[in-house]
């Protein structure tokens, strides 16, 4: 069962305790924040976890309306706790393996370290659904765990983040950057590129053209 570990308290607790310590993470996140317009009004976060990315986006976008999707009860609870005192963020239970629910349109769709848990075919169809629900000119920014080109570099990544390989998520379905950039272009995104990368952490960005045609 893919991503089953996100239903266990131990795995979720371990991830949340270490989330701030992942080397270079803040650097990648800061590039993501630069590419989500400050006036983005509605922002969707896919696999929101405890709402970390929505909270970072809120710092410079106090008026934004956030929607965070996740399928883990424990993560959903953590996100609801984080945003308990505000009504500008909605936390919705959803399994990303299934088509996105009807949530309206968004000025930006973001994700952090989540989509790599999906099978490759589903990653691609999800990217298509993201394109469809973005407003013209809207941004998709996916800060992601991607595949290394060689096993040696895969080992080097785990060494660099100081994690034994046994802690690798069994649900990881890592995919290289290039394939994902090709998909985003095929789906119609503009300005598609890898905007930041360090070993297996990458920021993939695409913009929905302002005028289709
Ligand atoms: C590594 S955590 C990242 C959480 C958060 N985005 C962050 O940056 O801290 C991965 C998240 O993806 C969620 N996830 C994994 N597979 C999922 C699926 N099929 N549907 C919805 N959420 C999923 C997990 O529950 C978990 O919250």
Tab-separated table of C-alpha atoms and ligand atoms in Angstrom:
chain	number	residue	atom	x	y	z
A	1	UNK	CA	0.000	0.000	0.000
A	2	UNK	CA	1.802	3.176	-1.125
A	3	UNK	CA	2.443	5.835	1.527
A	4	UNK	CA	1.063	3.637	4.309
A	5	UNK	CA	3.810	4.931	6.604
A	6	UNK	CA	2.092	8.350	6.751
A	7	UNK	CA	-0.654	6.735	8.821
A	8	UNK	CA	1.764	5.737	11.588
A	9	UNK	CA	2.431	8.123	14.466
A	10	UNK	CA	6.109	7.206	14.638
A	11	UNK	CA	6.807	8.047	10.984
A	12	UNK	CA	4.844	11.301	11.091
A	13	UNK	CA	6.433	12.380	14.382
A	14	UNK	CA	9.917	11.596	13.081
A	15	UNK	CA	9.315	13.576	9.884
A	16	UNK	CA	7.882	16.606	11.674
A	17	UNK	CA	10.702	16.649	14.255
A	18	UNK	CA	13.349	16.652	11.531
A	19	UNK	CA	11.566	18.819	8.951
A	20	UNK	CA	13.540	21.956	9.856
A	21	UNK	CA	16.858	20.138	9.878
A	22	UNK	CA	16.935	18.870	6.300
A	23	UNK	CA	20.053	20.488	4.831
A	24	UNK	CA	19.437	23.172	2.196
A	25	UNK	CA	15.666	22.822	2.542
A	26	UNK	CA	15.161	26.441	3.567
A	27	UNK	CA	17.161	27.517	0.523
A	28	UNK	CA	14.910	25.568	-1.871
A	29	UNK	CA	11.784	26.761	-0.100
A	30	UNK	CA	12.944	30.365	-0.321
A	31	UNK	CA	13.247	30.058	-4.119
A	32	UNK	CA	9.721	28.636	-4.214
A	33	UNK	CA	8.470	31.587	-2.173
A	34	UNK	CA	10.117	33.987	-4.643
A	35	UNK	CA	8.168	32.459	-7.531
A	36	UNK	CA	4.712	32.539	-6.014
A	37	UNK	CA	3.393	36.064	-6.635
A	38	UNK	CA	2.787	38.119	-3.499
A	39	UNK	CA	-0.714	38.918	-4.770
A	40	UNK	CA	-1.677	35.272	-5.310
A	41	UNK	CA	-5.083	35.094	-3.681
A	42	UNK	CA	-6.029	31.397	-3.717
A	43	UNK	CA	-3.228	28.870	-3.184
A	44	UNK	CA	-3.552	25.081	-3.140
A	45	UNK	CA	-0.955	22.913	-1.376
A	46	UNK	CA	-0.841	19.255	-2.447
A	47	UNK	CA	0.228	16.895	0.374
A	48	UNK	CA	0.303	19.745	2.857
A	49	UNK	CA	1.436	17.695	5.865
A	50	UNK	CA	1.209	19.968	8.898
A	51	UNK	CA	0.737	22.997	6.637
A	52	UNK	CA	4.400	24.024	6.684
A	53	UNK	CA	4.438	25.500	3.174
A	54	UNK	CA	1.119	27.339	3.518
A	55	UNK	CA	2.420	28.915	6.726
A	56	UNK	CA	5.600	30.072	4.944
A	57	UNK	CA	3.536	31.513	2.087
A	58	UNK	CA	1.302	33.386	4.530
A	59	UNK	CA	4.232	35.416	5.885
A	60	UNK	CA	4.305	37.703	2.834
A	61	UNK	CA	0.728	37.079	1.737
A	62	UNK	CA	-1.457	37.792	4.766
A	63	UNK	CA	-4.591	38.023	2.622
A	64	UNK	CA	-4.134	34.724	0.796
A	65	UNK	CA	-6.689	31.952	1.046
A	66	UNK	CA	-4.995	28.568	1.372
A	67	UNK	CA	-6.300	25.074	0.799
A	68	UNK	CA	-4.175	22.160	1.987
A	69	UNK	CA	-4.843	18.573	0.881
A	70	UNK	CA	-3.515	15.478	2.595
A	71	UNK	CA	-4.684	11.938	3.276
A	72	UNK	CA	-2.986	11.268	6.604
A	73	UNK	CA	-5.238	11.723	9.637
A	74	UNK	CA	-2.217	12.587	11.754
A	75	UNK	CA	-0.988	15.238	9.338
A	76	UNK	CA	-4.485	16.623	8.861
A	77	UNK	CA	-4.793	16.980	12.625
A	78	UNK	CA	-1.419	18.748	12.828
A	79	UNK	CA	-2.412	21.147	10.019
A	80	UNK	CA	-5.793	21.854	11.612
A	81	UNK	CA	-4.055	22.575	14.912
A	82	UNK	CA	-1.637	24.956	13.204
A	83	UNK	CA	-4.431	26.927	11.538
A	84	UNK	CA	-6.978	26.564	14.343
A	85	UNK	CA	-7.219	30.303	14.948
A	86	UNK	CA	-7.753	31.400	11.398
A	87	UNK	CA	-10.337	30.988	8.719
A	88	UNK	CA	-8.086	31.748	5.741
A	89	UNK	CA	-6.820	28.176	5.467
A	90	UNK	CA	-8.948	25.149	4.747
A	91	UNK	CA	-7.542	21.677	5.351
A	92	UNK	CA	-9.167	18.961	3.239
A	93	UNK	CA	-8.777	15.205	3.414
A	94	UNK	CA	-7.938	13.832	0.002
A	95	UNK	CA	-5.920	10.963	-1.433
A	96	UNK	CA	-3.860	12.401	-4.271
A	97	UNK	CA	-3.886	9.011	-5.961
A	98	UNK	CA	-7.455	9.946	-6.904
A	99	UNK	CA	-8.533	12.850	-9.126
A	100	UNK	CA	-8.537	16.209	-7.368
A	101	UNK	CA	-11.883	17.224	-5.872
A	102	UNK	CA	-13.796	20.253	-7.192
A	103	UNK	CA	-12.166	23.141	-5.324
A	104	UNK	CA	-12.493	25.964	-7.829
A	105	UNK	CA	-9.581	27.745	-9.454
A	106	UNK	CA	-6.261	28.828	-7.935
A	107	UNK	CA	-3.658	31.522	-8.589
A	108	UNK	CA	-0.917	29.140	-7.479
A	109	UNK	CA	-0.578	25.449	-6.758
A	110	UNK	CA	2.359	24.373	-4.608
A	111	UNK	CA	3.636	21.141	-3.168
A	112	UNK	CA	6.544	20.125	-1.002
A	113	UNK	CA	8.013	16.644	-0.801
A	114	UNK	CA	4.709	14.915	-1.472
A	115	UNK	CA	4.045	14.108	-5.138
A	116	UNK	CA	6.991	11.684	-5.285
A	117	UNK	CA	4.833	9.274	-3.259
A	118	UNK	CA	2.524	8.817	-6.242
A	119	UNK	CA	3.016	6.353	-9.081
A	120	UNK	CA	4.580	7.996	-12.131
A	121	UNK	CA	1.417	7.731	-14.228
A	122	UNK	CA	-0.524	9.487	-11.477
A	123	UNK	CA	2.127	12.205	-11.148
A	124	UNK	CA	1.575	13.054	-14.802
A	125	UNK	CA	-2.223	13.035	-14.647
A	126	UNK	CA	-2.077	15.133	-11.453
A	127	UNK	CA	0.087	17.711	-13.255
A	128	UNK	CA	-2.643	17.847	-15.928
A	129	UNK	CA	-5.305	18.432	-13.261
A	130	UNK	CA	-3.152	21.173	-11.731
A	131	UNK	CA	-2.935	22.884	-15.131
A	132	UNK	CA	-6.729	22.737	-15.474
A	133	UNK	CA	-7.448	24.336	-12.106
A	134	UNK	CA	-4.886	27.125	-12.372
A	135	UNK	CA	-6.064	30.561	-13.414
A	136	UNK	CA	-4.396	31.869	-16.596
A	137	UNK	CA	-0.973	33.142	-15.535
A	138	UNK	CA	-1.080	30.897	-12.451
A	139	UNK	CA	2.060	29.226	-11.116
A	140	UNK	CA	2.740	25.605	-10.261
A	141	UNK	CA	5.741	25.186	-7.938
A	142	UNK	CA	6.691	21.699	-6.842
A	143	UNK	CA	9.526	21.421	-4.312
A	144	UNK	CA	10.237	17.765	-4.672
A	145	UNK	CA	12.307	14.747	-3.813
A	146	UNK	CA	13.584	13.565	-7.206
A	147	UNK	CA	15.578	10.577	-8.416
A	148	UNK	CA	19.345	10.610	-8.630
A	149	UNK	CA	20.848	9.610	-11.965
A	150	UNK	CA	22.994	6.908	-10.316
A	151	UNK	CA	22.862	4.706	-7.239
A	152	UNK	CA	26.111	6.266	-6.046
A	153	UNK	CA	24.483	9.705	-6.025
A	154	UNK	CA	21.427	8.255	-4.277
A	155	UNK	CA	23.700	6.991	-1.506
A	156	UNK	CA	25.480	10.357	-1.436
A	157	UNK	CA	22.147	12.129	-0.891
A	158	UNK	CA	21.231	9.944	2.080
A	159	UNK	CA	24.713	10.479	3.518
A	160	UNK	CA	24.382	14.249	3.021
A	161	UNK	CA	21.067	14.406	4.869
A	162	UNK	CA	22.479	12.123	7.562
A	163	UNK	CA	19.808	9.459	7.122
A	164	UNK	CA	20.520	5.750	6.936
A	165	UNK	CA	19.190	4.219	3.718
A	166	UNK	CA	16.901	1.995	5.835
A	167	UNK	CA	14.908	5.129	6.623
A	168	UNK	CA	14.047	5.623	2.975
A	169	UNK	CA	10.249	5.828	2.666
A	170	UNK	CA	8.948	2.570	1.214
A	171	UNK	CA	6.355	4.666	-0.612
A	172	UNK	CA	8.920	6.798	-2.444
A	173	UNK	CA	8.454	6.647	-6.214
A	174	UNK	CA	11.323	8.911	-7.181
A	175	UNK	CA	11.443	10.243	-10.724
A	176	UNK	CA	14.137	12.243	-12.476
A	177	UNK	CA	13.779	15.961	-13.068
A	178	UNK	CA	14.011	15.794	-16.866
A	179	UNK	CA	10.978	13.523	-17.345
A	180	UNK	CA	8.861	15.767	-15.173
A	181	UNK	CA	9.931	18.932	-17.004
A	182	UNK	CA	9.052	17.301	-20.333
A	183	UNK	CA	5.593	16.399	-19.006
A	184	UNK	CA	4.950	19.922	-17.753
A	185	UNK	CA	5.856	21.356	-21.173
A	186	UNK	CA	3.709	18.771	-22.972
A	187	UNK	CA	0.783	19.699	-20.741
A	188	UNK	CA	1.032	23.344	-21.815
A	189	UNK	CA	2.973	24.974	-18.990
A	190	UNK	CA	5.267	27.856	-19.916
A	191	UNK	CA	8.617	28.868	-18.412
A	192	UNK	CA	9.119	25.289	-17.260
A	193	UNK	CA	12.427	24.627	-15.586
A	194	UNK	CA	14.164	23.286	-12.553
A	195	UNK	CA	14.611	26.572	-10.652
A	196	UNK	CA	16.736	25.115	-7.865
A	197	UNK	CA	18.362	21.759	-7.159
A	198	UNK	CA	20.590	20.139	-4.580
A	199	UNK	CA	21.197	16.398	-4.978
A	200	UNK	CA	17.704	14.843	-4.733
A	201	UNK	CA	15.841	18.016	-3.797
A	202	UNK	CA	14.544	20.087	-6.680
A	203	UNK	CA	12.129	22.892	-7.380
A	204	UNK	CA	10.126	22.374	-10.576
A	205	UNK	CA	8.128	25.351	-11.777
A	206	UNK	CA	5.717	25.959	-14.644
A	207	UNK	CA	3.372	28.826	-15.442
A	208	UNK	CA	0.003	28.472	-17.109
A	209	UNK	CA	0.038	30.830	-20.096
A	210	UNK	CA	-1.922	34.013	-19.447
A	211	UNK	CA	-3.584	33.705	-22.826
A	212	UNK	CA	-4.368	30.285	-24.174
A	213	UNK	CA	-4.517	29.808	-27.894
B	1	LIG	C1	7.343	14.421	3.377
B	1	LIG	S1	5.741	14.893	3.900
B	1	LIG	C2	5.694	16.582	3.373
B	1	LIG	C3	4.649	17.367	4.102
B	1	LIG	C4	4.653	18.876	3.802
B	1	LIG	N1	4.310	19.156	2.424
B	1	LIG	C5	5.985	19.491	4.141
B	1	LIG	O1	6.649	20.025	3.255
B	1	LIG	O2	6.381	19.424	5.305
B	1	LIG	C6	4.744	14.071	2.662
B	1	LIG	C7	3.265	14.356	2.796
B	1	LIG	O3	2.575	13.815	1.667
B	1	LIG	C8	1.397	13.205	2.132
B	1	LIG	N2	0.988	12.201	1.160
B	1	LIG	C9	1.686	11.147	0.715
B	1	LIG	N3	0.950	10.440	-0.165
B	1	LIG	C10	-0.246	11.076	-0.274
B	1	LIG	C11	-1.431	10.844	-1.006
B	1	LIG	N4	-1.563	9.778	-1.811
B	1	LIG	N5	-2.463	11.706	-0.887
B	1	LIG	C12	-2.357	12.786	-0.061
B	1	LIG	N6	-1.267	13.062	0.673
B	1	LIG	C13	-0.219	12.217	0.560
B	1	LIG	C14	1.781	12.614	3.470
B	1	LIG	O4	0.658	12.324	4.276
B	1	LIG	C15	2.645	13.708	4.039
B	1	LIG	O5	1.902	14.662	4.723
